[in-house]
Short mmCIF file of C-alpha atoms in Angstrom, two decimals:
data_model
loop_
_atom_site.label_atom_id
_atom_site.label_comp_id
_atom_site.label_asym_id
_atom_site.label_seq_id
_atom_site.Cartn_x
_atom_site.Cartn_y
_atom_site.Cartn_z
CA MET A 1 -8.77 33.89 -7.87
CA PRO A 2 -9.75 32.51 -4.46
CA PHE A 3 -10.90 28.98 -3.94
CA VAL A 4 -11.37 26.38 -1.21
CA ALA A 5 -8.86 23.56 -0.72
CA ARG A 6 -8.94 20.57 1.62
CA PHE A 7 -6.00 18.95 3.37
CA SER A 8 -6.38 16.08 5.85
CA GLU A 9 -9.96 16.93 6.88
CA THR A 10 -9.16 20.67 7.16
CA PHE A 11 -10.33 23.26 4.62
CA PHE A 12 -8.33 26.31 3.67
CA PHE A 13 -9.52 29.55 2.10
CA VAL A 14 -7.03 30.67 -0.54
CA SER A 15 -6.98 34.42 -1.11
CA ARG A 16 -6.09 36.21 -4.33
CA ARG A 17 -2.57 36.74 -2.97
CA GLY A 18 -2.16 33.01 -2.47
CA ASP A 19 -2.40 32.98 1.33
CA PHE A 20 -3.78 29.76 2.85
CA VAL A 21 -5.99 30.48 5.88
CA PRO A 22 -7.49 27.54 7.84
CA ILE A 23 -11.28 27.84 7.88
CA LYS A 24 -11.31 26.22 11.32
CA ASN A 25 -9.91 29.49 12.72
CA TYR A 26 -12.79 31.47 11.17
CA CYS A 27 -15.32 28.99 12.56
CA SER A 28 -13.97 29.20 16.08
CA LEU A 29 -13.80 33.00 15.99
CA ILE A 30 -17.25 33.58 14.50
CA ARG A 31 -18.95 30.95 16.62
CA ASN A 32 -17.70 32.29 19.95
CA CYS A 33 -18.01 36.03 19.35
CA PRO A 34 -21.38 37.37 18.09
CA LEU A 35 -20.00 40.89 17.60
CA ILE A 36 -17.23 39.66 15.35
CA ARG A 37 -19.76 37.48 13.52
CA LEU A 38 -21.90 40.55 12.80
CA LEU A 39 -18.91 42.58 11.63
CA PHE A 40 -17.69 39.66 9.56
CA HIS A 41 -20.95 39.34 7.61
CA ALA A 42 -21.13 43.09 7.15
CA GLY A 43 -17.58 43.12 5.82
CA ALA A 44 -18.34 40.25 3.48
CA THR A 45 -21.28 42.16 2.01
CA TYR A 46 -19.16 45.27 1.52
CA ILE A 47 -16.33 43.35 -0.11
CA SER A 48 -18.72 41.53 -2.44
CA ASN A 49 -20.03 44.87 -3.71
CA ALA A 50 -16.65 46.61 -3.94
CA PHE A 51 -14.41 43.97 -5.48
CA PRO A 52 -14.90 41.39 -8.28
CA ALA A 53 -13.52 38.59 -6.12
CA GLY A 54 -15.90 39.48 -3.31
CA PHE A 55 -18.62 37.30 -4.82
CA TYR A 56 -16.69 34.18 -3.81
CA PHE A 57 -15.91 35.60 -0.39
CA ARG A 58 -19.55 36.36 0.34
CA ASN A 59 -20.76 32.96 -0.86
CA LEU A 60 -18.16 31.33 1.31
CA MET A 61 -20.12 32.62 4.31
CA ASN A 62 -23.19 30.77 3.05
CA ILE A 63 -21.42 27.41 3.02
CA SER A 64 -22.98 24.96 5.44
CA LEU A 65 -20.41 23.84 8.01
CA ARG A 66 -20.70 21.07 10.58
CA TYR A 67 -17.82 20.84 12.99
CA ARG A 68 -17.11 19.27 16.31
CA LEU A 69 -14.75 20.05 19.15
CA ILE A 70 -11.83 17.56 19.31
CA THR A 71 -9.79 19.39 21.93
CA ASN A 72 -10.08 22.81 23.53
CA ASN A 73 -7.97 24.31 20.75
CA LEU A 74 -8.84 22.17 17.69
CA VAL A 75 -11.97 22.35 15.54
CA GLN A 76 -12.08 20.22 12.41
CA VAL A 77 -14.33 20.98 9.50
CA ARG A 78 -16.23 17.82 8.58
CA THR A 79 -18.42 18.76 5.62
CA ILE A 80 -18.64 21.43 3.01
CA THR A 81 -21.48 21.79 0.54
CA THR A 82 -20.05 24.12 -2.10
CA ILE A 83 -16.61 24.17 -3.70
CA TYR A 84 -16.08 26.62 -6.58
CA ARG A 85 -14.70 24.46 -9.37
CA ARG A 86 -14.63 27.43 -11.71
CA SER A 87 -11.95 29.12 -9.65
CA MET A 88 -9.73 26.02 -9.38
CA GLN A 89 -8.68 26.32 -13.03
CA PHE A 90 -8.72 22.51 -13.46
CA ARG A 91 -10.98 20.95 -16.06
CA ARG A 92 -11.69 17.90 -13.92
CA PRO A 93 -11.97 17.76 -10.12
CA GLU A 94 -10.04 14.46 -10.15
CA ALA A 95 -7.01 16.25 -11.56
CA PHE A 96 -7.18 18.85 -8.81
CA ALA A 97 -7.48 16.14 -6.14
CA PHE A 98 -4.43 14.33 -7.54
CA PHE A 99 -2.52 17.60 -7.61
CA LEU A 100 -3.33 18.26 -3.95
CA SER A 101 -2.39 14.73 -2.91
CA LEU A 102 1.08 15.14 -4.41
CA TRP A 103 1.65 18.58 -2.91
CA GLY A 104 0.13 17.85 0.47
CA ILE A 105 1.77 14.55 1.34
CA SER A 106 4.59 16.13 3.34
CA MET A 107 2.23 18.19 5.54
CA VAL A 108 1.09 15.16 7.53
CA CYS A 109 4.07 12.89 6.96
CA CYS A 110 6.54 15.31 8.50
CA ALA A 111 4.68 15.17 11.79
CA GLN A 112 4.16 11.41 11.84
CA LYS A 113 7.08 9.69 10.14
CA PRO A 114 10.30 8.65 11.85
CA GLY A 115 13.32 10.91 11.77
CA LEU A 116 15.18 13.40 13.91
CA PRO A 117 15.67 17.17 13.56
CA GLY A 118 18.64 18.05 11.39
CA MET A 119 18.50 15.01 9.12
CA ALA A 120 18.58 15.35 5.35
CA PRO A 121 15.35 16.63 3.77
CA SER A 122 12.85 14.31 2.13
CA LYS A 123 13.34 13.86 -1.61
CA TRP A 124 10.28 13.79 -3.83
CA ILE A 125 11.98 13.58 -7.25
CA THR A 126 15.64 12.61 -7.64
CA PHE A 127 18.08 12.88 -10.57
CA ARG A 128 21.55 11.38 -10.01
CA THR A 129 24.68 10.71 -12.05
CA THR A 130 27.75 8.77 -10.90
CA HIS A 131 31.24 8.39 -12.38
CA ALA A 132 33.86 5.89 -11.17
CA PRO A 133 36.97 5.94 -13.42
CA GLY A 134 39.95 3.61 -13.55
CA LYS A 135 38.32 0.17 -13.72
CA VAL A 136 40.80 -2.32 -15.23
CA TYR A 137 39.99 -5.82 -16.52
CA ARG A 138 42.23 -8.39 -18.23
CA PHE A 139 40.90 -10.16 -21.31
CA ALA A 140 42.33 -13.33 -22.79
CA ASN A 141 43.01 -12.00 -26.28
CA SER A 142 43.56 -8.28 -25.67
CA GLY A 143 45.31 -7.80 -22.33
CA ASN A 144 44.38 -5.13 -19.79
CA LYS A 145 41.66 -2.65 -20.67
CA THR A 146 40.53 0.44 -18.75
CA PHE A 147 36.93 1.55 -18.30
CA THR A 148 34.94 4.26 -16.53
CA ASN A 149 31.80 3.12 -14.79
CA GLU A 150 28.97 5.61 -15.45
CA GLU A 151 25.45 5.61 -14.10
CA MET A 152 22.26 7.69 -14.41
CA TYR A 153 19.31 7.35 -12.05
CA VAL A 154 15.88 8.95 -11.60
CA ARG A 155 13.08 8.29 -9.09
CA ALA A 156 9.79 9.90 -8.03
CA TRP A 157 7.63 9.18 -4.97
CA LEU A 158 3.84 9.06 -5.32
CA PRO A 159 1.36 8.78 -2.41
CA VAL A 160 -1.08 5.86 -2.43
CA VAL A 161 -2.57 5.69 1.09
CA HIS A 162 -2.29 8.48 3.61
CA LYS A 163 -4.00 7.95 6.95
CA LYS A 164 -3.32 9.14 10.46
CA ASN A 165 -1.50 5.96 11.50
CA PHE A 166 -0.57 4.51 8.12
CA ALA A 167 1.13 5.78 4.98
CA LEU A 168 2.03 4.06 1.72
CA VAL A 169 4.06 5.52 -1.14
CA LEU A 170 5.19 4.21 -4.52
CA GLY A 171 8.57 5.05 -6.01
CA PRO A 172 9.00 4.12 -9.69
CA ASN A 173 12.65 4.46 -10.69
CA TYR A 174 14.94 3.92 -13.65
CA ARG A 175 18.69 3.33 -13.85
CA ALA A 176 21.02 3.14 -16.86
CA GLU A 177 24.67 2.11 -16.60
CA GLN A 178 27.63 1.52 -18.86
CA LEU A 179 31.36 0.77 -18.86
CA GLU A 180 32.83 3.47 -21.07
CA PHE A 181 35.87 2.12 -22.92
CA LYS A 182 39.00 4.22 -22.24
CA SER A 183 41.77 2.14 -23.84
CA SER A 184 42.91 1.91 -27.46
CA GLY A 185 41.89 -0.84 -29.84
CA GLU A 186 38.66 -2.79 -29.93
CA ASN A 187 36.38 -2.92 -26.92
CA PRO A 188 36.22 -6.56 -25.73
CA ALA A 189 33.25 -5.82 -23.45
CA LYS A 190 30.71 -4.49 -25.92
CA LYS A 191 27.87 -5.88 -23.82
CA PHE A 192 28.54 -3.18 -21.24
CA GLU A 193 28.70 -0.10 -23.46
CA GLY A 194 26.00 2.14 -24.92
CA TRP A 195 23.90 2.44 -21.74
CA ASN A 196 22.43 -1.01 -22.39
CA LEU A 197 22.56 -2.08 -18.74
CA ARG A 198 19.21 -0.87 -17.43
CA THR A 199 16.99 -1.31 -14.42
CA PHE A 200 13.24 -0.72 -14.30
CA ALA A 201 12.14 -0.85 -10.68
CA LEU A 202 9.38 0.00 -8.24
CA ASP A 203 9.83 0.82 -4.55
CA LEU A 204 6.90 0.39 -2.17
CA ASN A 205 7.45 1.89 1.28
CA SER A 206 5.04 2.15 4.18
CA PHE A 207 5.00 2.78 7.88
CA VAL A 208 2.49 1.93 10.59
CA ARG A 209 2.46 4.19 13.61
CA LEU A 210 2.00 1.92 16.63
CA ASP A 211 1.97 4.81 19.10
CA SER A 212 3.41 8.30 19.36
CA THR A 213 7.00 7.02 19.61
CA SER A 214 7.16 3.73 17.69
CA TRP A 215 6.67 2.62 14.10
CA LEU A 216 6.66 -0.50 11.98
CA VAL A 217 8.61 0.34 8.82
CA LEU A 218 7.99 -1.86 5.76
CA THR A 219 9.92 -1.56 2.50
CA SER A 220 9.91 -3.52 -0.74
CA HIS A 221 11.72 -3.26 -4.04
CA ILE A 222 11.05 -5.14 -7.26
CA ASN A 223 12.96 -4.78 -10.51
CA LYS A 224 13.92 -6.18 -13.86
CA THR A 225 17.53 -5.51 -14.64
CA GLY A 226 19.75 -6.62 -17.48
CA ASN A 227 21.12 -5.93 -20.93
CA PHE A 228 17.99 -4.68 -22.67
CA ALA A 229 19.82 -4.45 -26.00
CA MET A 230 19.91 -8.26 -26.11
CA LEU A 231 17.00 -9.26 -23.87
CA SER A 232 13.36 -8.29 -23.60
CA ALA A 233 11.62 -7.65 -20.29
CA LYS A 234 9.91 -11.06 -20.48
CA GLU A 235 13.28 -12.81 -20.71
CA ILE A 236 14.63 -11.19 -17.52
CA PRO A 237 13.68 -12.67 -14.12
CA LEU A 238 11.94 -10.55 -11.52
CA ASN A 239 14.15 -9.59 -8.58
CA TYR A 240 12.68 -8.44 -5.29
CA THR A 241 13.66 -7.31 -1.80
CA PHE A 242 11.48 -7.07 1.32
CA SER A 243 12.29 -5.70 4.75
CA ALA A 244 10.41 -5.15 8.00
CA SER A 245 11.78 -3.15 10.92
CA TYR A 246 10.57 -1.91 14.28
CA LEU A 247 11.72 1.62 15.15
CA LYS A 248 11.42 3.17 18.59
CA ARG A 249 12.04 6.83 19.47
CA MET A 250 13.77 6.65 22.83
CA SER A 251 14.06 10.42 23.24
CA PRO A 252 13.68 13.54 21.07
CA ASN A 253 17.25 12.98 19.86
CA LYS A 254 17.53 9.19 19.64
CA GLU A 255 15.87 6.43 17.62
CA ILE A 256 16.76 2.76 17.57
CA GLY A 257 15.32 -0.17 15.66
CA ALA A 258 15.89 -3.65 14.28
CA GLY A 259 14.42 -5.91 11.64
CA VAL A 260 15.14 -8.34 8.83
CA ILE A 261 15.68 -8.03 5.07
CA PHE A 262 15.10 -10.68 2.40
CA ASN A 263 16.54 -10.44 -1.10
CA LYS A 264 15.95 -12.63 -4.15
CA SER A 265 17.99 -11.89 -7.26
CA TYR A 266 19.94 -14.75 -8.75
CA LYS A 267 20.46 -15.92 -5.16
CA MET A 268 18.39 -15.75 -1.97
CA THR A 269 19.75 -13.76 0.97
CA PHE A 270 18.55 -13.06 4.52
CA LEU A 271 20.21 -10.32 6.55
CA PRO A 272 19.45 -8.58 9.85
CA VAL A 273 18.65 -4.86 9.87
CA PHE A 274 19.85 -2.41 12.50
CA LEU A 275 18.68 1.22 12.70
CA PHE A 276 20.14 3.92 14.92
CA ASN A 277 19.73 7.70 14.70
CA TYR A 278 21.23 9.90 17.37
CA ASN A 279 21.78 13.65 17.59
CA LEU A 280 24.97 14.31 19.52
CA SER A 281 24.21 18.03 19.57
CA GLU A 282 22.20 20.60 17.64
CA ARG A 283 24.70 20.37 14.76
CA GLU A 284 25.99 16.81 14.84
CA GLY A 285 24.43 13.40 14.60
CA ILE A 286 24.94 9.73 13.77
CA GLU A 287 22.78 7.88 11.22
CA ILE A 288 23.13 4.11 10.91
CA MET A 289 21.06 1.83 8.69
CA LEU A 290 22.87 -1.50 8.42
CA PRO A 291 23.59 -3.21 6.10
CA LYS A 292 23.03 -0.16 3.88
CA LYS A 293 24.98 2.76 5.34
CA MET A 294 26.72 4.45 8.26
CA ALA A 295 27.13 8.22 8.44
CA TRP A 296 28.24 11.04 10.70
CA ARG A 297 26.36 14.29 10.04
CA HIS A 298 27.41 17.87 10.66
CA ASN A 299 24.87 20.65 10.07
CA LEU A 300 26.78 23.67 8.79
CA SER A 301 23.51 25.63 8.67
CA PRO A 302 19.78 24.81 8.39
CA ASN A 303 20.29 24.39 4.63
CA ASP A 304 23.82 22.94 4.51
CA LEU A 305 24.65 19.39 5.61
CA LEU A 306 28.00 17.62 5.59
CA TYR A 307 28.16 13.82 5.76
CA PHE A 308 31.12 11.51 6.33
CA LYS A 309 29.67 8.20 5.28
CA ALA A 310 30.11 4.65 4.04
CA GLU A 311 27.31 3.26 1.88
CA ALA A 312 26.86 -0.10 0.16
CA VAL A 313 26.25 -0.20 -3.60
CA THR A 314 25.08 -3.45 -5.22
CA ARG A 315 24.27 -4.10 -8.88
CA THR A 316 23.10 -7.22 -10.73
CA TYR A 317 22.46 -7.47 -14.48
CA TYR A 318 21.32 -10.47 -16.54
CA LEU A 319 23.21 -10.80 -19.82
CA ASN A 320 21.63 -13.87 -21.46
CA ARG A 321 18.38 -15.79 -21.49
CA VAL A 322 17.80 -17.78 -18.32
CA ALA A 323 16.07 -20.48 -20.39
CA GLU A 324 19.41 -21.23 -22.07
CA GLY A 325 20.84 -22.62 -18.83
CA THR A 326 22.88 -20.99 -16.11
CA PRO A 327 22.26 -17.24 -16.37
CA ASP A 328 25.23 -15.09 -17.33
CA VAL A 329 25.12 -12.47 -14.60
CA CYS A 330 27.18 -9.34 -14.07
CA ARG A 331 27.21 -8.58 -10.36
CA ARG A 332 29.26 -6.32 -8.12
CA ILE A 333 29.22 -5.21 -4.48
CA ASP A 334 30.92 -1.91 -3.61
CA VAL A 335 31.20 0.36 -0.60
CA ASP A 336 31.38 4.12 -1.23
CA MET A 337 33.39 5.89 1.48
CA GLY A 338 33.77 9.65 1.44
CA ILE A 339 32.30 13.09 2.04
CA SER A 340 28.85 14.22 0.93
CA TYR A 341 27.66 17.83 0.87
CA ASN A 342 23.93 18.56 0.74
CA ARG A 343 22.75 22.07 -0.11
CA ARG A 344 19.03 22.84 0.13
CA PHE A 345 17.56 25.79 -1.76
CA GLY A 346 14.66 26.94 0.38
CA LYS A 347 11.65 24.61 0.37
CA PHE A 348 11.91 23.70 -3.31
CA GLY A 349 14.85 21.34 -3.69
CA GLY A 350 18.58 21.07 -3.56
CA VAL A 351 21.77 19.41 -4.72
CA GLU A 352 23.97 16.77 -3.13
CA VAL A 353 27.59 16.16 -4.17
CA PHE A 354 29.61 13.12 -3.11
CA GLY A 355 33.29 12.43 -3.57
CA GLY A 356 35.35 9.59 -2.19
CA TYR A 357 36.72 6.11 -2.66
CA ARG A 358 34.74 3.16 -4.00
CA LYS A 359 35.98 -0.11 -2.52
CA ASN A 360 34.99 -3.20 -4.46
CA LEU A 361 34.14 -6.22 -2.31
CA SER A 362 32.91 -8.60 -5.00
CA ASN A 363 32.95 -8.48 -8.78
CA LYS A 364 31.57 -10.93 -11.32
CA MET A 365 31.84 -9.85 -14.94
CA VAL A 366 31.67 -11.88 -18.16
CA HIS A 367 33.41 -15.25 -18.01
CA ASP A 368 36.48 -14.19 -20.03
CA ALA A 369 37.25 -11.01 -18.00
CA VAL A 370 39.55 -11.04 -14.98
CA PRO A 371 39.27 -8.07 -12.58
CA VAL A 372 42.60 -6.26 -12.15
CA ARG A 373 41.63 -2.99 -10.48
CA THR A 374 38.00 -2.59 -9.49
CA SER A 375 38.39 -0.05 -6.68
CA GLY A 376 39.10 3.65 -7.07
CA LEU A 377 37.71 7.15 -6.95
CA ALA A 378 33.99 7.81 -7.35
CA ALA A 379 31.91 10.98 -7.62
CA THR A 380 28.15 11.54 -7.57
CA VAL A 381 26.03 14.61 -8.31
CA GLU A 382 22.37 14.52 -7.34
CA PHE A 383 19.60 17.04 -7.91
CA TYR A 384 16.36 16.63 -5.99
CA ILE A 385 12.97 18.27 -5.51
CA GLN A 386 11.39 18.24 -2.07
CA PRO A 387 7.76 17.31 -1.38
CA PRO A 388 6.13 20.77 -1.42
CA SER A 389 4.38 21.96 1.72
CA PHE A 390 1.82 24.79 1.67
CA ARG A 391 2.42 25.50 5.32
CA GLY A 392 6.16 25.50 4.89
CA LYS A 393 6.72 22.92 7.64
CA GLY A 394 9.56 20.59 6.84
CA ARG A 395 12.28 18.75 8.66
CA HIS A 396 15.10 21.09 9.64
#
């Protein structure tokens, strides 16, 4: 059933077949050509009498429109007096508006946000699992024990503010991790089994478009992370990270930027940020976001991407109550180095597979465990859903 939808100050007429037609095109055509206007109204009357859905089509012609000329080729619809809620098939208009905000976020963002052609597609909802076998620790009373580090992760992005020169999105996410015991005998690290190491976090990202080629990129991350089998959320400190960066598009194939990042977990850290995106050709590019990652990209096809990358992985978990004294913290810093393959399935979503070597730079476990081998192979499988776009315009 047809209805009227609005996206970024532009209304679309949705036909029974599901086609989205900008009303601004109808307005321009009818306004400038009286003959077509006469034929259009005559056709609307005929359709309304011949087809059941014609009632909505005819009444659409009676909608009061006020528009103004922005450029020679752009007419924006400013007001609309009638929207057929019966045909939207939503019980409340607020639900329909929320639905449109989720589905329509990429339509404007793709044209305004930083990024170069050929880069990986935006990810709306992400599901990820990681396995890193062969971790060996020495315990005082039981010798060397082998573990497999396993992780599950999920995140979804939700739009909050979406203006021409400013966008703000929220990304609630959840992570669960464990050290799966692989040796014989009793597990001396029971604190780390059973998926008890969990992280409840919220990402808040925004960008301010300063002009057509420069942006101020702001990111923040807050979380509570620890052994939730022993601690409640109130007993775990709040960790947070903030960053601010200036990004400048130097040419259609090059972006460069710099900024600063501040992190507060069980320690406070300040680090500089360096951003650099450069397309060497139509199929190859360099993506650098220090201190997070460095990558060389090869586009096998519009839907197949191959990355050779190095990416930092940091984890911190509280294991006891901070009020008891010095917090018992499990913390590690790794760098994943390897090959990542990203396969996109149309405009819906895709899968990304990573395989390589995880190099451990720092490792702090429980006080009675001595790291023996903390580096080794690592593999990640990620499924993602893209932000849907009615117009089908995405980053290629």
